[in-house]
Tab-separated table of C-alpha atoms and ligand atoms in Angstrom:
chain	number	residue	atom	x	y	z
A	10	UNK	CA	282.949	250.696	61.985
A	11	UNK	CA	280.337	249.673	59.410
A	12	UNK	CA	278.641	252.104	57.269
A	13	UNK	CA	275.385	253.031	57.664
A	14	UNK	CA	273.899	251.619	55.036
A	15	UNK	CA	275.739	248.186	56.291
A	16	UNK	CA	274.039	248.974	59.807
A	17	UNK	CA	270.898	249.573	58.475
A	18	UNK	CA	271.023	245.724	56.318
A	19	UNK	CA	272.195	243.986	59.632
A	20	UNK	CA	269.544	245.424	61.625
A	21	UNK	CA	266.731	245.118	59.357
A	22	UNK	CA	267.833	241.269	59.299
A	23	UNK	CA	268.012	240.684	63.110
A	24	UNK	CA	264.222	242.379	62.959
A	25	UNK	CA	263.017	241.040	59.797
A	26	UNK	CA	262.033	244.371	58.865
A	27	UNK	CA	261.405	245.634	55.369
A	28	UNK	CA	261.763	249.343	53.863
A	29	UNK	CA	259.848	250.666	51.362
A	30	UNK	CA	260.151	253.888	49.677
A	31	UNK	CA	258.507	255.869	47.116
A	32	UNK	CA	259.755	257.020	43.636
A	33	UNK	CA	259.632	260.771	44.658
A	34	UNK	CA	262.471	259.435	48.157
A	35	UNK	CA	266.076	260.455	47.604
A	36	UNK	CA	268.807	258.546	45.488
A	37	UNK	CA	270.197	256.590	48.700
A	38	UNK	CA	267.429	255.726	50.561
A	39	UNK	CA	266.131	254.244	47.312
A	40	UNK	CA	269.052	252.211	47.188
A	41	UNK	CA	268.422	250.410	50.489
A	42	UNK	CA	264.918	249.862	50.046
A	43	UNK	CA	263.507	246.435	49.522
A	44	UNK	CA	260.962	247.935	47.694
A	45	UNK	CA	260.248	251.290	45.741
A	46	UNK	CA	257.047	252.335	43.807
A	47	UNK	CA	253.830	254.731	43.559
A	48	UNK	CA	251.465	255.266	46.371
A	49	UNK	CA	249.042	251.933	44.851
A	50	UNK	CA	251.592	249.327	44.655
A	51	UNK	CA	253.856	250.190	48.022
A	52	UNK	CA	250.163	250.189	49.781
A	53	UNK	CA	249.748	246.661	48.271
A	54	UNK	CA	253.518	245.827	48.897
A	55	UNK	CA	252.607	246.758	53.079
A	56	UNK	CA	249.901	244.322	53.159
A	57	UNK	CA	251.689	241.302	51.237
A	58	UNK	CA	255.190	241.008	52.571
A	59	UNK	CA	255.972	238.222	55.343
A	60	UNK	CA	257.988	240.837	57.640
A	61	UNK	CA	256.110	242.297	60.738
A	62	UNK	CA	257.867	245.405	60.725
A	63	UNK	CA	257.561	248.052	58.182
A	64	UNK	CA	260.081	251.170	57.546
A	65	UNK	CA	258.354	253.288	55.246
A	66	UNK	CA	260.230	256.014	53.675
A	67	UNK	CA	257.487	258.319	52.005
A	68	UNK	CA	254.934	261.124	53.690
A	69	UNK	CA	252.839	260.106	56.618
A	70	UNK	CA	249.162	258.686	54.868
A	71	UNK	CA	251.740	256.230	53.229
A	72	UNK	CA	252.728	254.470	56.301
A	73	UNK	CA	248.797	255.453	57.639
A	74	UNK	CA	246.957	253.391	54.882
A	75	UNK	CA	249.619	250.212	55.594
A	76	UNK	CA	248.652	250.254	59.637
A	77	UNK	CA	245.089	250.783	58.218
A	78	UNK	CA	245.223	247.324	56.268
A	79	UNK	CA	247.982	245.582	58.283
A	80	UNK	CA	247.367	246.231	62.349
A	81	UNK	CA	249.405	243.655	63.800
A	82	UNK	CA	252.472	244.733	61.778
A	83	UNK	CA	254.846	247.790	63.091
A	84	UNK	CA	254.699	250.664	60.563
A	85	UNK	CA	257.532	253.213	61.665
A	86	UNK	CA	257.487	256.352	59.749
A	87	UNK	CA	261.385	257.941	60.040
A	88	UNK	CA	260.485	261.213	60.105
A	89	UNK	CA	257.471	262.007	62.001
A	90	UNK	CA	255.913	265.369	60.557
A	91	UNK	CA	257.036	263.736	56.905
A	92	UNK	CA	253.315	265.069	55.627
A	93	UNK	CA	251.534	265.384	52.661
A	94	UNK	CA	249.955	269.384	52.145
A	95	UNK	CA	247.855	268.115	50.175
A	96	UNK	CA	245.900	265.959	52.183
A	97	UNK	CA	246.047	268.470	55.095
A	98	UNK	CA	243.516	270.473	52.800
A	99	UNK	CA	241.130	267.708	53.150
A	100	UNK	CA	238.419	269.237	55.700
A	101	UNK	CA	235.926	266.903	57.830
A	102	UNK	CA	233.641	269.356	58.298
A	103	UNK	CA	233.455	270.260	54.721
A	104	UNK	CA	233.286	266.808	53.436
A	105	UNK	CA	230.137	266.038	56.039
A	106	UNK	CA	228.386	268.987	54.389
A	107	UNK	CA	228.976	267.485	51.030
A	108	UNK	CA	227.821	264.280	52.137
A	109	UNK	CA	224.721	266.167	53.108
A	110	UNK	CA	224.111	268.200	50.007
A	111	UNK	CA	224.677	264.770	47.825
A	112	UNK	CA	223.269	262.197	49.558
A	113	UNK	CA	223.049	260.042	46.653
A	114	UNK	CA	226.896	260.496	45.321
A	115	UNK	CA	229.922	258.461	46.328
A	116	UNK	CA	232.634	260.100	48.130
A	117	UNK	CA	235.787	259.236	46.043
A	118	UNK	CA	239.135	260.350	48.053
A	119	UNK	CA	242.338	260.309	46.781
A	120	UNK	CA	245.303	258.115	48.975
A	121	UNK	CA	246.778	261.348	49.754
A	122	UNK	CA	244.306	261.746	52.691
A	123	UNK	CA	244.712	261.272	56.263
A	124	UNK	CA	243.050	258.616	58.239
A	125	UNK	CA	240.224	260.937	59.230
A	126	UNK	CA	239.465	261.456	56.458
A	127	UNK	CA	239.230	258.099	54.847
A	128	UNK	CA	236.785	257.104	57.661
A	129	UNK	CA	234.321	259.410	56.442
A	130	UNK	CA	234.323	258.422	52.550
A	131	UNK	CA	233.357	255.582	50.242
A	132	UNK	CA	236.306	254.490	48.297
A	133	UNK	CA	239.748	255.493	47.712
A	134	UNK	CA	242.059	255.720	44.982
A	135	UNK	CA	245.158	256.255	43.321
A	136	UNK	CA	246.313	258.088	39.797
A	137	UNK	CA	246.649	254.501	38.671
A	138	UNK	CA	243.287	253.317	39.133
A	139	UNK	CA	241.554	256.487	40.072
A	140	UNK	CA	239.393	256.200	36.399
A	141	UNK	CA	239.071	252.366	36.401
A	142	UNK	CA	237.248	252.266	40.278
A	143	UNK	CA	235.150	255.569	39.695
A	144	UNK	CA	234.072	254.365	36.065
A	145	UNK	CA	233.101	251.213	37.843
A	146	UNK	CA	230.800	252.788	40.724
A	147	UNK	CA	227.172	252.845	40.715
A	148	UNK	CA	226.982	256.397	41.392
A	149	UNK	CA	226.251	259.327	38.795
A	150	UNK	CA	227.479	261.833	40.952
A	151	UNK	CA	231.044	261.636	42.445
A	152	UNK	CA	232.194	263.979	45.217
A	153	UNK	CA	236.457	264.006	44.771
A	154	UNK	CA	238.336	264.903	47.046
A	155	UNK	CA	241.288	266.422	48.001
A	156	UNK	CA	243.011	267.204	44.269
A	157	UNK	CA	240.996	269.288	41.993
A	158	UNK	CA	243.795	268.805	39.309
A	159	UNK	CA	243.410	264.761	39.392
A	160	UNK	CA	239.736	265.349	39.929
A	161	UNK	CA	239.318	267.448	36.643
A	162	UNK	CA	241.739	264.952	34.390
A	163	UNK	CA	239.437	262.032	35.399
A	164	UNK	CA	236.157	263.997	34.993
A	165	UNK	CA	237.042	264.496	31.439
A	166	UNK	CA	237.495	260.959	31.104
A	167	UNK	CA	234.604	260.035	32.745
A	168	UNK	CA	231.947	262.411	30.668
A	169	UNK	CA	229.199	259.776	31.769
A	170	UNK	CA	229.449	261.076	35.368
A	171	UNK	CA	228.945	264.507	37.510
A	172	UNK	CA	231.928	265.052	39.645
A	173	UNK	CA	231.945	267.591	42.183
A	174	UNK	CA	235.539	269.061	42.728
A	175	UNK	CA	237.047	269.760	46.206
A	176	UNK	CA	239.446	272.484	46.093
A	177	UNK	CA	242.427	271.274	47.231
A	178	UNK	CA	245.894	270.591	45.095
A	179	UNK	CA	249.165	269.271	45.599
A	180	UNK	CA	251.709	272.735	46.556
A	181	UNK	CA	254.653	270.657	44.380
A	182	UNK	CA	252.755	269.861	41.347
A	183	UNK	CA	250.750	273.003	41.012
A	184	UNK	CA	253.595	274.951	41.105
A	185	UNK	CA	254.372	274.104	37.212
A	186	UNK	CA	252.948	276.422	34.936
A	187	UNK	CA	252.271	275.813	30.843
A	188	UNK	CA	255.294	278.283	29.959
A	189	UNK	CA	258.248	275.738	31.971
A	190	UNK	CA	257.153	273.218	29.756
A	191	UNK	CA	256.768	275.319	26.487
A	192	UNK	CA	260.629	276.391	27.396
A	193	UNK	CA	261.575	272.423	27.461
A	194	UNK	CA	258.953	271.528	24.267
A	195	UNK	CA	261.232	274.945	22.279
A	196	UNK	CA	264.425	273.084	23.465
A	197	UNK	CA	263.185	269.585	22.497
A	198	UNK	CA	260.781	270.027	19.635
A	199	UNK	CA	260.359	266.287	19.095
A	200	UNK	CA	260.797	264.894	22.580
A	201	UNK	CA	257.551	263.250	24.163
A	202	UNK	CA	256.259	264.573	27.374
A	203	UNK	CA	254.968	262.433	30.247
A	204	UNK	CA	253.283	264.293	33.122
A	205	UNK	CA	251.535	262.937	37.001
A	206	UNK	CA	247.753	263.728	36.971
A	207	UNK	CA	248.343	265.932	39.942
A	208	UNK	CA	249.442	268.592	37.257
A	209	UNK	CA	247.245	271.744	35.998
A	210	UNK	CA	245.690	270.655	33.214
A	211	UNK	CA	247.146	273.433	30.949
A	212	UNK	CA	250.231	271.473	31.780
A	213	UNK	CA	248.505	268.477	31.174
A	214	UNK	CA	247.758	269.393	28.030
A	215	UNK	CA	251.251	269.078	26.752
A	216	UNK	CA	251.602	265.445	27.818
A	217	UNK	CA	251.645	262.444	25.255
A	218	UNK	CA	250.796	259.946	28.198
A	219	UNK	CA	249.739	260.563	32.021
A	220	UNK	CA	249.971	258.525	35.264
A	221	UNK	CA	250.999	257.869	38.038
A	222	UNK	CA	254.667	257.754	38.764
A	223	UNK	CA	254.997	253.723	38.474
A	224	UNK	CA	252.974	254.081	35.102
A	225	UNK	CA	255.169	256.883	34.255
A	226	UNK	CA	258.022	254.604	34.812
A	227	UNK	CA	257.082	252.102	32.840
A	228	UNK	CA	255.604	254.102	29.920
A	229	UNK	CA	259.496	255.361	29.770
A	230	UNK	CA	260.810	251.820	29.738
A	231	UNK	CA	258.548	250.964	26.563
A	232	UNK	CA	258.690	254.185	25.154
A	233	UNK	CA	261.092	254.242	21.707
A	234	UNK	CA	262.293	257.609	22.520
A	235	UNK	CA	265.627	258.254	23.528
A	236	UNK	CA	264.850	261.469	25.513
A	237	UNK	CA	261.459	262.227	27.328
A	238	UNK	CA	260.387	265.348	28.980
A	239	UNK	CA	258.889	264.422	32.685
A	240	UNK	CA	256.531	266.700	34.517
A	241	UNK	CA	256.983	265.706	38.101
A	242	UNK	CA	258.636	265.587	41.322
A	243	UNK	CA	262.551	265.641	40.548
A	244	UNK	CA	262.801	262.496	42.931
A	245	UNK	CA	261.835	259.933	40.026
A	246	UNK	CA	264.710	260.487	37.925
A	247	UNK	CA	266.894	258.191	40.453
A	248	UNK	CA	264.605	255.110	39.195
A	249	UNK	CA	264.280	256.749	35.545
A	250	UNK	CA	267.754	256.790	34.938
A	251	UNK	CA	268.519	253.558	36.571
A	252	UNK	CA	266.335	251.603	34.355
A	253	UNK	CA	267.229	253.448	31.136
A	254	UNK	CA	270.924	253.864	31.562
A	255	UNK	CA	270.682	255.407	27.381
A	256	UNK	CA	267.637	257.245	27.855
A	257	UNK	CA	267.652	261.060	28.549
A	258	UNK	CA	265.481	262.774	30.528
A	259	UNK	CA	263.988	266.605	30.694
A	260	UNK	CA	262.850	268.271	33.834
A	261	UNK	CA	260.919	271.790	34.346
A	262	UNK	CA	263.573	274.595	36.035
A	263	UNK	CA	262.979	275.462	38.470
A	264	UNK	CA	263.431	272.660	40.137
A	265	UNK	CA	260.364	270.598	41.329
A	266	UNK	CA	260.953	269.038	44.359
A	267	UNK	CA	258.177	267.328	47.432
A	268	UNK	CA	260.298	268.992	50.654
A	269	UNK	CA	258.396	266.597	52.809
A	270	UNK	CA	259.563	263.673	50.136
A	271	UNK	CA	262.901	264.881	51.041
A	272	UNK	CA	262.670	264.879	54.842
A	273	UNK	CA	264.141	261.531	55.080
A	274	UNK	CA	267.640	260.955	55.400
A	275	UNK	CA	269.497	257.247	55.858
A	276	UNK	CA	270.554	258.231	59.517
A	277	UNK	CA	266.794	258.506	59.801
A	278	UNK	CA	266.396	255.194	58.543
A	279	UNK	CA	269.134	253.691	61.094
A	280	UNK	CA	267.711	255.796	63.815
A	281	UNK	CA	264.131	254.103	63.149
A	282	UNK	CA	265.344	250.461	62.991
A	283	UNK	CA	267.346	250.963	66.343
A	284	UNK	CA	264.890	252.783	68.509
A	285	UNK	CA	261.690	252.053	66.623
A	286	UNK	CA	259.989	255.090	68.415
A	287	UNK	CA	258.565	256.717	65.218
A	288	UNK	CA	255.518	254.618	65.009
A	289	UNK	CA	252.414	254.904	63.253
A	290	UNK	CA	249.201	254.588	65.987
A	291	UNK	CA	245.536	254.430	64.865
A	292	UNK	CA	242.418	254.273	67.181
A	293	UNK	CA	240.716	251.074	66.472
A	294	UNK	CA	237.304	252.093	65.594
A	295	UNK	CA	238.440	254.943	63.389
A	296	UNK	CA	240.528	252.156	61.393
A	297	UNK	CA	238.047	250.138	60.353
A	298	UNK	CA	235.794	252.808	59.197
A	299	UNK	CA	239.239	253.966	57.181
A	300	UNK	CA	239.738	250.158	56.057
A	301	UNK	CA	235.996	250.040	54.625
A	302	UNK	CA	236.939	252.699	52.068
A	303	UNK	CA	240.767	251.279	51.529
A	304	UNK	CA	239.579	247.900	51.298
A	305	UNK	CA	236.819	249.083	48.403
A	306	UNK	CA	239.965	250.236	46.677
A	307	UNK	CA	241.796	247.195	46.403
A	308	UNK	CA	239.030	245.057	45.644
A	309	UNK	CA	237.556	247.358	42.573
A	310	UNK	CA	241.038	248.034	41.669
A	311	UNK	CA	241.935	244.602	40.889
B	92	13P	P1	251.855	258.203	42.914
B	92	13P	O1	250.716	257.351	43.332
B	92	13P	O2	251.862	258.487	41.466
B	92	13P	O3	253.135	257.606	43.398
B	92	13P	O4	251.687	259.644	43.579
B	92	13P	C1	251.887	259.917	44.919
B	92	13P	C2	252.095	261.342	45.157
B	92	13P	O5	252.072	261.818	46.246
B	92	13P	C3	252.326	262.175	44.003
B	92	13P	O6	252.508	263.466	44.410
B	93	SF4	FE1	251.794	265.523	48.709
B	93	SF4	FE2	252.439	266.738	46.432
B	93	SF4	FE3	254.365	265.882	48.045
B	93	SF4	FE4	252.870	264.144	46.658
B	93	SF4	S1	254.297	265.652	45.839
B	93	SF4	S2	253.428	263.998	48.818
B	93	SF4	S3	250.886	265.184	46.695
B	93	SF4	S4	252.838	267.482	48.490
């Protein structure tokens, strides 16, 4: 009998399928992924590869945004209530009254939203290019939305602008107070600290460089420190260590971990490519008004 990860590479040849995963996926679904990366690039990834049929191993606006921008291809999601807290926070009604109240600001929303939601706003974007694509709209006043943390890290770059903050925040990220990474900095005097945007900004505070986890990744490749403290979801040390087998890396305790990151499993992988029942629908009309505002990201992002 074959393994499963030798099931999973027949099948996904007999389908032409492709799997991508995010950073924050565990160590062996990683490993058979075609391709791995932060929310910006695996959303670019969906709508340039050749294969028709998409596994993607990450939380459900993931998979959403690649059906949004690819409709003819199959986007299976393994794990069907694999969702992101964070963009459940995101409320219509509360985003139509903002609309209302600032009818002349730009309604900026973060990936991490559901389709809804996208539908309803101007442009999205990502911790890579969040500050690039708002410093590049027309607009004085931006309404962000749903992650106050990312929303208040940009702001202060952005001092040009007036953002108004939606309350929401990622449950993982938040969790890390200023004291876990005092703990590490007492431990590691002289060790650089990187840190995701989706961090309070006490905790930002500490960092030498934020981004998003594929700029993360690479500031650690160019970085000439042999040790780095990293502020995020535990899940990115797979890739970390891979590419810098002589590097060290620092986490917070406790341990910071996405459960809905971790849903996934490989048999949930195999059980997708065989049955294919796990598959991401979208109402037509509410799709394009969602592609409108993903589209706006990838053109102003370039
Ligand atoms: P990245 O775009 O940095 O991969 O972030 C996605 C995410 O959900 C972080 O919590
Ligand atoms: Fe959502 Fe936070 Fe998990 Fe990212 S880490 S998917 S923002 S809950």
């Amino acid at each position: 009998m074959d393994s499963i990860e030798e099931r999973i590479k027949k099948l996904k040849q007999e389908k032409n399928a492709v799997i991508l995963a995010h950073y924050y996926q565990c160590p062996e679904i990683q490993q058979i992924a075609d391709y791995v990366g932060d929310s910006y690039y695996l959303s670019k990834i969906a709508k340039e590869t050749g294969q028709e049929l998409i596994i993607f191993c990450g939380v459900r606006f993931m998979a959403e945004s690649a059906k949004i921008r690819s409709p003819h291809k199959k986007v299976l999601l393994p794990v069907a209530d694999a969702g992101c807290p964070m963009a459940d926070m995101a409320d219509i009604n509360k985003i139509k009254a903002l609309r209302k109240q600032y009818p002349d600001g730009a309604v900026v929303c973060y990936i991490n939203t559901s389709v809804e939601v996208k539908a309803l706003c101007d442009v999205c974007v990502t911790s890579s290019n969040a500050f690039d694509i708002i410093r590049k709209l027309p607009e004085r006043t931006i309404i962000f939305l749903p992650d106050r943390n990312l929303s208040a890290y940009i702001a202060d770059k952005c001092p040009e602008k007036e953002f108004i903050i939606y309350p929401g925040y990622c449950i993982v990220h938040n969790k890390i107070l200023p004291e876990h990474i005092m703990e590490l900095k007492i431990k590691h005097p002289n060790v650089p600290v990187v840190a995701h945007p989706e961090c309070r900004k006490e905790v930002l505070a500490f960092a030498n460089f934020v981004g998003s986890t594929g700029e993360m990744l690479s500031y650690a490749k160019s970085s000439d420190s042999s040790e780095l403290i990293v502020v995020t979801e535990e899940g990115i040390r797979y890739a970390l260590e891979q590419q810098n087998p002589r590097k060290i890396f620092h986490f917070p305790y406790p341990q910071i971990i996405c459960a809905n990151m971790k849903k996934t499993t490989i048999e949930n992988v195999l059980w997708a490519l065989e049955d294919e029942t796990t598959e991401i629908h979208i109402d037509e009309a509410l799709r394009i008004s969602a592609l409108n505002c993903l589209n706006a990201m990838h053109r102003l992002g370039n």
